[in-house]
Amino acid sequence: MLKKCFVGILASLLLFVTACSGTDHTGEGGSTDAGTEPGGQVELRMMWWGDQKRADITNEALKVFQDKHPNIKIVGEFSPSSGYFDKLNTQLASGTAPDIFFLGGNVVDYAKKDVLLNLDPYVGSELNLDGMDATMVEYGRLDGKLQHISAGANARGIVINKALFEKAGIPLPDRDWDWEEFAAISKELSDKLGDGVYGTYNFTVDGMDIFLKQRGKQLYDMENGKLGFAKEDIQEWFEYWEQASKAGGIVTPELQVSNPHDDTSKSLLITGKAAMSLLPSNQLAAFQSLTEDPLILHPVPRGPKGTGVVFESSQGLSGYANTKHPKEVATLMDFWINDPEAAKILGNDRGVPVTEANRNLLQEEAGPVEEIVYNYTSLVSEATKTEPFDVSYNPPGFAEFSKLAQTTTQEIGFGRKNVELAVTDFYNGTVRIFESNQ
């Protein structure tokens, strides 16, 4: 209990220090509550998560916004992702939420709470969406209202450590490989590299929606407001990973826990102990910056209906339903997605730009790693024209669902449950989570 309190106090202190050390871009004092300053200047609070690099570039972009809109003052707050949503939820519950804040795949949960601003009245005036990809616009339309503006887009792919493939003497896989080939190559990599090196991370959880889409299903059927899969639909996926793990091509459960695939400071991809994993395209640069081994993005193994990969929102902006300044909120959103100067500052940190003009702008100046990302996302975008898939939404209660899925994977991996029992418990638990979050 004492540890939890200390962590909460520390997170609050971090946010306080951040807000006081450079996020007030006007250099003026004043209340952090949304309101109107003397002289008619409007004040907006904005909140986001991330590391110091993201905070720095976000603050830099917000300074440019204020230079172009001197009547709007921005007071910003940021925190690590681990404490961000707890703080946001507390502020929403107390009616003190920021005017504008970032959300991820959990946007559905917030739309259901009726705490998000309806942006439709501002489209075509304060908010121009003409250059934004149609799928990105539709992603933010929840319950018939535009409540979210994607700030970046990405596509998940298989990140490959080319140096380990070369060391093993194994050619890179074909673009149209399937899951059987993926498992075989993973085992071959592990066998040839030996000495605690593995073919791939286990991405049962992160790849679940892709697997379902490849079979005409999905995690969450947004249109009909129900789960998009049944127990039997998911059984095969868990069985696949158990068999591949027993064959020896998969990172062990112990190493998966101690070296999470998405933690760049601990990832086995960085240390040369794993050759492949599933990765959102916007994370490639962060991984590549920490290793001299060349990394590339490769299409996900195909299923009966294709790759199941879509050009998807990485995270985005929503306004607080009770903001006193909805027009200014929409104006800031417009700047975020359309302004070329903002695009150059923000780069691909939150994913590639959601407008074609800004993507083209950044690609002209792209370095080698960024070029890989642009080429891969373009490949995915082009493929969905002939193999379209529904936009991906996380089911309501996604944090609970994700934790349950991770626990289920570990129960199987550590031998505490067989696949049949684990999947039964997982599906029943998923139904309970879903129903309790309606």
Coordinates of C-alpha atoms in Angstrom, one line a residue, residues 106-370:
N106 CA -9.0 2.7 -25.4
V107 CA -10.9 5.6 -27.0
V108 CA -14.0 3.5 -27.1
D109 CA -14.1 3.3 -23.2
Y110 CA -14.1 7.1 -23.0
A111 CA -16.7 7.5 -25.8
K112 CA -19.0 5.3 -23.8
K113 CA -18.6 7.5 -20.7
D114 CA -19.9 10.6 -22.7
V115 CA -16.9 12.6 -21.7
L116 CA -15.6 13.4 -25.2
L117 CA -16.4 16.6 -27.2
N118 CA -18.5 16.2 -30.4
L119 CA -16.3 17.7 -33.1
D120 CA -18.8 17.6 -36.0
P121 CA -19.9 21.3 -35.6
Y122 CA -16.3 22.4 -36.2
V123 CA -15.5 20.4 -39.3
G124 CA -15.1 22.6 -42.3
S125 CA -14.4 25.7 -40.2
E126 CA -11.9 25.4 -37.3
L127 CA -11.1 21.8 -38.3
N128 CA -10.2 20.8 -41.8
L129 CA -10.2 17.1 -42.5
D130 CA -10.0 17.2 -46.3
G131 CA -6.4 15.9 -46.5
M132 CA -6.9 13.2 -43.9
D133 CA -7.2 9.5 -44.9
A134 CA -10.8 8.5 -44.8
T135 CA -10.1 5.4 -42.6
M136 CA -8.4 7.7 -40.1
V137 CA -11.4 10.0 -40.0
E138 CA -13.8 7.1 -39.5
Y139 CA -11.7 5.7 -36.7
G140 CA -12.6 8.8 -34.7
R141 CA -16.4 8.5 -35.4
L142 CA -17.9 6.8 -32.4
D143 CA -21.6 6.3 -31.7
G144 CA -22.3 8.4 -34.8
K145 CA -20.2 11.4 -33.6
L146 CA -16.7 12.6 -34.4
Q147 CA -15.0 12.4 -31.0
H148 CA -11.3 11.7 -31.8
I149 CA -8.7 12.9 -34.3
S150 CA -5.9 10.5 -35.0
A151 CA -2.5 12.2 -34.5
G152 CA -0.5 9.5 -36.2
A153 CA -0.9 6.3 -38.1
N154 CA 1.1 3.1 -38.3
A155 CA 0.9 -0.5 -39.4
R156 CA 2.0 -3.5 -37.5
G157 CA 4.6 -5.7 -39.1
I158 CA 7.3 -8.3 -38.4
V159 CA 10.5 -6.6 -37.3
I160 CA 13.5 -8.6 -38.5
N161 CA 17.1 -8.4 -37.3
K162 CA 18.9 -8.9 -40.6
A163 CA 22.2 -9.6 -38.9
L164 CA 20.8 -12.7 -37.1
F165 CA 19.4 -14.0 -40.4
E166 CA 22.7 -13.6 -42.1
K167 CA 24.6 -15.2 -39.2
A168 CA 22.2 -18.2 -39.4
G169 CA 22.6 -18.4 -43.1
I170 CA 18.9 -18.1 -43.6
P171 CA 17.4 -16.0 -46.5
L172 CA 14.8 -13.4 -45.6
P173 CA 11.3 -14.9 -46.0
D174 CA 9.0 -14.2 -48.9
R175 CA 6.5 -11.4 -48.5
D176 CA 3.6 -13.8 -48.9
W177 CA 4.7 -16.3 -46.3
D178 CA 2.2 -18.0 -44.0
W179 CA 2.2 -19.0 -40.3
E180 CA 3.5 -22.5 -40.9
E181 CA 6.5 -21.0 -42.6
F182 CA 6.9 -18.4 -39.8
A183 CA 7.1 -21.2 -37.2
A184 CA 9.5 -23.2 -39.3
I185 CA 11.8 -20.3 -39.8
S186 CA 11.7 -19.4 -36.1
K187 CA 12.8 -22.9 -35.1
E188 CA 15.5 -22.9 -37.8
L189 CA 16.9 -19.6 -36.5
S190 CA 16.9 -20.9 -32.9
D191 CA 18.6 -24.2 -33.9
K192 CA 21.3 -22.6 -36.0
L193 CA 22.1 -19.6 -33.8
G194 CA 21.9 -21.6 -30.5
D195 CA 23.4 -20.2 -27.3
G196 CA 20.1 -18.7 -26.0
V197 CA 19.1 -17.0 -29.2
Y198 CA 15.5 -17.4 -30.3
G199 CA 13.7 -17.0 -33.6
T200 CA 10.9 -14.8 -32.3
Y201 CA 9.1 -13.3 -29.4
N202 CA 5.7 -14.8 -28.5
F203 CA 3.1 -12.2 -29.6
T204 CA -0.1 -14.2 -28.8
V205 CA -1.7 -11.1 -27.3
D206 CA -0.6 -8.4 -29.7
G207 CA -1.3 -10.5 -32.8
M208 CA -4.7 -11.8 -31.7
D209 CA -6.8 -9.3 -33.7
I210 CA -4.6 -9.8 -36.8
F211 CA -5.2 -13.6 -36.6
L212 CA -8.9 -13.1 -36.2
K213 CA -9.1 -10.6 -39.1
Q214 CA -7.3 -13.2 -41.3
R215 CA -10.3 -15.4 -40.7
G216 CA -13.1 -12.9 -41.1
K217 CA -13.4 -12.2 -37.4
Q218 CA -12.2 -9.4 -35.1
L219 CA -11.8 -8.6 -31.4
Y220 CA -14.6 -6.1 -31.3
D221 CA -17.5 -5.7 -33.7
M222 CA -18.0 -1.9 -33.2
E223 CA -20.9 -1.6 -35.7
N224 CA -23.0 -4.1 -33.8
G225 CA -21.6 -3.4 -30.3
K226 CA -20.5 -7.0 -29.5
L227 CA -17.5 -9.2 -29.3
G228 CA -16.3 -10.2 -32.8
F229 CA -15.2 -13.7 -32.0
A230 CA -16.3 -16.9 -30.3
K231 CA -14.2 -19.3 -28.1
E232 CA -13.5 -21.7 -31.0
D233 CA -12.2 -18.8 -33.1
I234 CA -9.4 -18.1 -30.7
Q235 CA -8.5 -21.7 -29.7
E236 CA -6.3 -22.3 -32.8
W237 CA -4.2 -19.2 -32.1
F238 CA -3.3 -20.3 -28.6
E239 CA -2.6 -23.8 -29.8
Y240 CA -0.3 -22.4 -32.6
W241 CA 1.9 -20.6 -30.1
E242 CA 2.1 -23.6 -27.7
Q243 CA 3.2 -25.9 -30.5
A244 CA 5.8 -23.4 -31.8
S245 CA 7.1 -22.9 -28.2
K246 CA 7.5 -26.6 -27.7
A247 CA 9.4 -26.8 -31.0
G248 CA 11.9 -24.4 -29.6
G249 CA 11.6 -21.4 -31.8
I250 CA 10.0 -19.0 -29.4
V251 CA 11.5 -16.9 -26.5
T252 CA 10.9 -18.7 -23.3
P253 CA 8.2 -17.5 -20.9
E254 CA 10.8 -16.6 -18.3
L255 CA 12.7 -14.4 -20.7
Q256 CA 9.5 -12.9 -22.2
V257 CA 8.5 -11.7 -18.7
S258 CA 12.0 -10.3 -17.7
N259 CA 12.7 -8.9 -21.2
P260 CA 9.3 -7.6 -22.6
H261 CA 9.2 -7.2 -26.3
D262 CA 8.0 -3.6 -26.2
D263 CA 10.6 -2.4 -23.7
T264 CA 13.5 -1.0 -25.7
S265 CA 15.8 -1.0 -22.7
K266 CA 15.4 -4.8 -22.2
S267 CA 14.2 -6.1 -25.6
L268 CA 16.1 -9.2 -26.9
L269 CA 15.9 -7.7 -30.3
I270 CA 18.3 -5.0 -29.1
T271 CA 20.7 -7.5 -27.5
G272 CA 20.7 -9.8 -30.4
K273 CA 19.0 -12.7 -28.6
A274 CA 15.7 -12.6 -30.7
A275 CA 15.5 -12.3 -34.5
M276 CA 11.8 -11.3 -34.9
S277 CA 8.8 -9.9 -33.2
L278 CA 5.6 -8.0 -34.0
L279 CA 6.1 -4.2 -33.9
P280 CA 4.1 -1.1 -34.7
S281 CA 5.9 0.8 -37.5
N282 CA 6.3 4.0 -35.5
Q283 CA 8.5 2.1 -33.0
L284 CA 11.1 1.0 -35.5
A285 CA 13.3 4.1 -35.1
A286 CA 13.4 3.8 -31.4
F287 CA 14.6 0.1 -31.6
Q288 CA 17.1 0.8 -34.4
S289 CA 18.7 3.7 -32.4
L290 CA 19.7 1.2 -29.8
T291 CA 21.4 -1.5 -32.0
E292 CA 23.9 -1.5 -34.8
D293 CA 22.2 -4.6 -36.3
P294 CA 20.1 -3.5 -39.2
L295 CA 16.3 -3.9 -38.6
I296 CA 13.6 -4.0 -41.2
L297 CA 9.8 -4.4 -41.3
H298 CA 8.3 -7.3 -43.1
P299 CA 4.7 -8.2 -43.9
V300 CA 2.9 -10.3 -41.3
P301 CA 2.4 -14.0 -42.3
R302 CA -0.8 -14.4 -44.3
G303 CA -4.0 -16.3 -43.3
P304 CA -7.0 -17.4 -45.4
K305 CA -8.1 -13.8 -46.0
G306 CA -4.7 -12.1 -46.3
T307 CA -2.5 -10.4 -43.7
G308 CA -5.3 -8.8 -41.6
V309 CA -3.1 -5.7 -41.2
V310 CA -4.6 -2.3 -41.6
F311 CA -3.3 1.2 -41.7
E312 CA -4.4 2.2 -38.1
S313 CA -4.4 5.0 -35.7
S314 CA -1.5 4.9 -33.2
Q315 CA -3.0 7.5 -30.9
G316 CA -5.0 10.7 -31.2
L317 CA -6.6 13.8 -29.7
S318 CA -9.9 14.1 -28.0
G319 CA -11.6 17.2 -26.5
Y320 CA -13.2 17.3 -23.1
A321 CA -17.0 17.4 -23.4
N322 CA -17.2 20.2 -20.8
T323 CA -14.5 22.4 -22.2
K324 CA -15.4 26.1 -22.2
H325 CA -13.5 26.6 -25.5
P326 CA -14.5 24.0 -28.1
K327 CA -13.6 26.1 -31.1
E328 CA -10.0 26.6 -29.8
V329 CA -9.7 22.9 -29.1
A330 CA -10.7 22.2 -32.7
T331 CA -8.2 24.8 -33.9
L332 CA -5.4 23.1 -32.1
M333 CA -6.4 19.7 -33.5
D334 CA -6.4 21.2 -37.0
F335 CA -2.8 22.6 -36.5
W336 CA -1.7 19.2 -35.2
I337 CA -2.7 17.3 -38.4
N338 CA -2.4 19.9 -41.1
D339 CA 0.4 22.3 -40.3
P340 CA 3.7 21.5 -42.2
E341 CA 5.8 23.2 -39.6
A342 CA 4.2 21.0 -36.9
A343 CA 4.8 17.9 -39.0
K344 CA 8.5 18.6 -39.3
I345 CA 8.8 19.0 -35.5
L346 CA 6.7 16.0 -34.5
G347 CA 8.1 13.7 -37.2
N348 CA 7.0 10.1 -36.8
D349 CA 7.1 9.9 -33.0
R350 CA 3.4 9.2 -32.8
G351 CA 3.2 7.4 -36.2
V352 CA 3.4 8.8 -39.7
P353 CA 1.3 11.9 -40.4
V354 CA -2.4 11.2 -41.1
T355 CA -2.5 13.6 -44.1
E356 CA -1.0 12.8 -47.4
A357 CA 0.6 16.2 -47.8
N358 CA 2.5 16.0 -44.5
R359 CA 3.5 12.4 -45.2
N360 CA 5.0 13.5 -48.6
L361 CA 6.7 16.4 -46.9
L362 CA 8.5 14.2 -44.3
Q363 CA 9.3 11.4 -46.8
E364 CA 11.3 13.9 -48.9
E365 CA 13.6 14.4 -46.0
A366 CA 13.5 10.9 -44.6
G367 CA 16.6 9.1 -43.4
P368 CA 17.2 5.3 -44.0
V369 CA 15.1 4.1 -41.1
E370 CA 12.2 6.5 -41.8

